[in-house]
One Martini backbone bead per residue (centre of mass of N, CA, C, O) as a GRO file, in nm:
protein
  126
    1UNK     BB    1   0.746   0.981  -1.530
    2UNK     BB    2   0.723   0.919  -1.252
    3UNK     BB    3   0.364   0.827  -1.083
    4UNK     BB    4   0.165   0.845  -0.791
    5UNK     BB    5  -0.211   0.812  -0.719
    6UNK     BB    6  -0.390   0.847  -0.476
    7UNK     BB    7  -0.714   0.685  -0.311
    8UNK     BB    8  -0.986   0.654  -0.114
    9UNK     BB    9  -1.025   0.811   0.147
   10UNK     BB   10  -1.141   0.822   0.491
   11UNK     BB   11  -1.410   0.812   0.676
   12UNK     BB   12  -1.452   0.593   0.931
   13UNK     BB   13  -1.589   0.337   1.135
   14UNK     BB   14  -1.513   0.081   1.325
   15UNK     BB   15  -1.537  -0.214   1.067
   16UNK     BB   16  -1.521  -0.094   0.840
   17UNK     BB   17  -1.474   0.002   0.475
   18UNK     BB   18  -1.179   0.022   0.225
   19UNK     BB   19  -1.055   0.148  -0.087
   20UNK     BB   20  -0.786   0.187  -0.252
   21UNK     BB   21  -0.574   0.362  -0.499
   22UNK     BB   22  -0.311   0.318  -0.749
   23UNK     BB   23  -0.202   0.542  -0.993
   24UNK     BB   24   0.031   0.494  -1.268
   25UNK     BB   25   0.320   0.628  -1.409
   26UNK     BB   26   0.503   0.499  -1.636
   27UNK     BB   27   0.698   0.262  -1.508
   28UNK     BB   28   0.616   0.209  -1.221
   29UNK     BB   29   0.436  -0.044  -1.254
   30UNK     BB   30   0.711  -0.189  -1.384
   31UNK     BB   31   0.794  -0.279  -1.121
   32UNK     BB   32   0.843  -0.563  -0.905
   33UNK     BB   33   0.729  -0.367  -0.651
   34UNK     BB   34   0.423  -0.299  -0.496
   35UNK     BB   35   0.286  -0.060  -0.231
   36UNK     BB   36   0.197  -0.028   0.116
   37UNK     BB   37   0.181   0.238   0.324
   38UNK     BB   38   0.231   0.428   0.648
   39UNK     BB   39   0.174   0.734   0.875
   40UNK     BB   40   0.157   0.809   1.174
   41UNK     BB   41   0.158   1.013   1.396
   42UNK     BB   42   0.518   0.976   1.563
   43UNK     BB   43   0.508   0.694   1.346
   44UNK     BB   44   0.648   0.555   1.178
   45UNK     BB   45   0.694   0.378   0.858
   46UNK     BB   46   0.448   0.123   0.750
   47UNK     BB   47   0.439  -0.175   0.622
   48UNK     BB   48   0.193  -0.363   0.460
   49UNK     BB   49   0.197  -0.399   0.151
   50UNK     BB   50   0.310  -0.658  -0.124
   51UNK     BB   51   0.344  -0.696  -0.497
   52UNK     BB   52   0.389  -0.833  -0.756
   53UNK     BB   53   0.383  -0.809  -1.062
   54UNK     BB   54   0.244  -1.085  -1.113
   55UNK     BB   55   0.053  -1.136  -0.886
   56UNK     BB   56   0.203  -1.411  -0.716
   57UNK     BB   57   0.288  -1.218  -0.492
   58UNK     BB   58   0.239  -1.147  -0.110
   59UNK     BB   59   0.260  -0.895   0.127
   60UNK     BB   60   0.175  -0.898   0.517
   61UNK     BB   61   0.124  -0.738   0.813
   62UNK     BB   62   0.017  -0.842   1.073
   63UNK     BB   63  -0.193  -0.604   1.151
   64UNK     BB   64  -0.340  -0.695   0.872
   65UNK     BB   65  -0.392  -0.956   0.839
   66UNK     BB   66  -0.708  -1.070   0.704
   67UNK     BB   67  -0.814  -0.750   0.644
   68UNK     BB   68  -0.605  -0.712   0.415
   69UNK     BB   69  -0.585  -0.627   0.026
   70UNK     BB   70  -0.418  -0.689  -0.239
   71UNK     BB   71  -0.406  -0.561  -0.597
   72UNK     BB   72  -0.388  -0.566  -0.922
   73UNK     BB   73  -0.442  -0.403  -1.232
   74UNK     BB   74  -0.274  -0.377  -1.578
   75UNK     BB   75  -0.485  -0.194  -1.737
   76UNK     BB   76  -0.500   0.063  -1.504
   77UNK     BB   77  -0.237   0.092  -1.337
   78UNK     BB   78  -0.367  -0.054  -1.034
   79UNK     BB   79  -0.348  -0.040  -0.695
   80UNK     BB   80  -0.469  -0.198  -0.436
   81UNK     BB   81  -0.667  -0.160  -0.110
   82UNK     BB   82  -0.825  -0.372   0.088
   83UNK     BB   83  -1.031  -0.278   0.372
   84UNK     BB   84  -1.110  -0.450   0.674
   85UNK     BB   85  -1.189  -0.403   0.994
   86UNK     BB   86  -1.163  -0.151   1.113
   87UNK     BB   87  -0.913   0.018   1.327
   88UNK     BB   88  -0.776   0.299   1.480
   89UNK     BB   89  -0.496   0.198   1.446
   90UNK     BB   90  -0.578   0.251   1.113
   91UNK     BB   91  -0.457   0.556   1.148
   92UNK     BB   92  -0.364   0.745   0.839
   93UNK     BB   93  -0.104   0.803   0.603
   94UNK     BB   94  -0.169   0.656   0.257
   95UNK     BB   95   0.136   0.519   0.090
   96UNK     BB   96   0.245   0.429  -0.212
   97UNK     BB   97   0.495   0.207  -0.406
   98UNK     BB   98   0.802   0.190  -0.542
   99UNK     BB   99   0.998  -0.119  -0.637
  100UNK     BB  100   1.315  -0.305  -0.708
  101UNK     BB  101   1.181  -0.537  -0.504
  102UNK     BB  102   1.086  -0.820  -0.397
  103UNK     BB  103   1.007  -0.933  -0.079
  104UNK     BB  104   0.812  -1.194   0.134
  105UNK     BB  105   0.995  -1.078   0.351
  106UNK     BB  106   0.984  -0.876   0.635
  107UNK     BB  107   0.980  -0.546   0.675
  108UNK     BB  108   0.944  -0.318   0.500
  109UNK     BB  109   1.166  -0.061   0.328
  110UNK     BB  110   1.175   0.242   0.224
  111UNK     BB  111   1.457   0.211   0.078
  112UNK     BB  112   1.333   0.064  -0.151
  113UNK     BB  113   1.147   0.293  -0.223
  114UNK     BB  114   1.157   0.520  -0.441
  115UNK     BB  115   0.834   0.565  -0.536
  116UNK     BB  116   0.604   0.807  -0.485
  117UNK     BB  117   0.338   0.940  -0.317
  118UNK     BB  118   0.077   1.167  -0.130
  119UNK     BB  119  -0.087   1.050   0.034
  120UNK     BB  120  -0.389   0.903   0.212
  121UNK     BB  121  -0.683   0.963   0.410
  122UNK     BB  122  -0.720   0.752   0.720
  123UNK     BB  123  -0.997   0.740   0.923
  124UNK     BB  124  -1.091   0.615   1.246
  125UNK     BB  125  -1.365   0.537   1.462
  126UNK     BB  126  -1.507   0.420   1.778
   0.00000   0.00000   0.00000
């Protein structure tokens, strides 16, 4: 049976970083996209990143580009998010999520992937 179990979330100040980790089991690592996605408190989830099973390709919501970094380890079953110069508008409660393809072009739709996480709060403060 499909399952994510995301971690890493925490509390720190705007500049700082985090990383995420989505550890999977079941086949869920081996779905054609891991993805990150996020949802504060009365506004839509969405999606920051997603990377292909191969590794060879990824995928960033502008809001995130050049500051969030996605990335998969293979042997550990875990996509990663790195996440730098964090902002007090990147808080939220961030999702790790298989879907069953990869696209290039966003926006990222949650109804692409069927399997999720509980996932991590992250708050940032100014």
């Amino acid at each position: 049976q499909e399952q994510l179990v995301e971690s890493g979330g925490d509390s720190v100040q705007a500049g700082g970083s985090l990383r995420l980790s989505c550890t999977a089991s079941g086949t869920a690592f081996n779905y054609p996209a891991m993805a990150w996605f996020r949802q504060a408190p009365g506004k839509e989830r969405e999606g920051v990143a997603s990377i292909h099973r191969g590794a060879d390709y990824t995928y960033y919501a502008d809001s995130v580009k050049g500051r969030f970094t996605i990335s998969r380890d293979s042997a550990k079953n875990t996509v990663y998010l790195q996440m730098n110069n964090l902002k007090p508008e990147d808080t939220a409660l961030y999702y790790c999520a298989a879907g069953r393809r990869f696209l290039l072009m966003g926006p990222l739709l949650p109804t692409d992937f069927p399997y999720w996480g509980q996932g991590t709060q992250v708050t940032v403060s100014s």
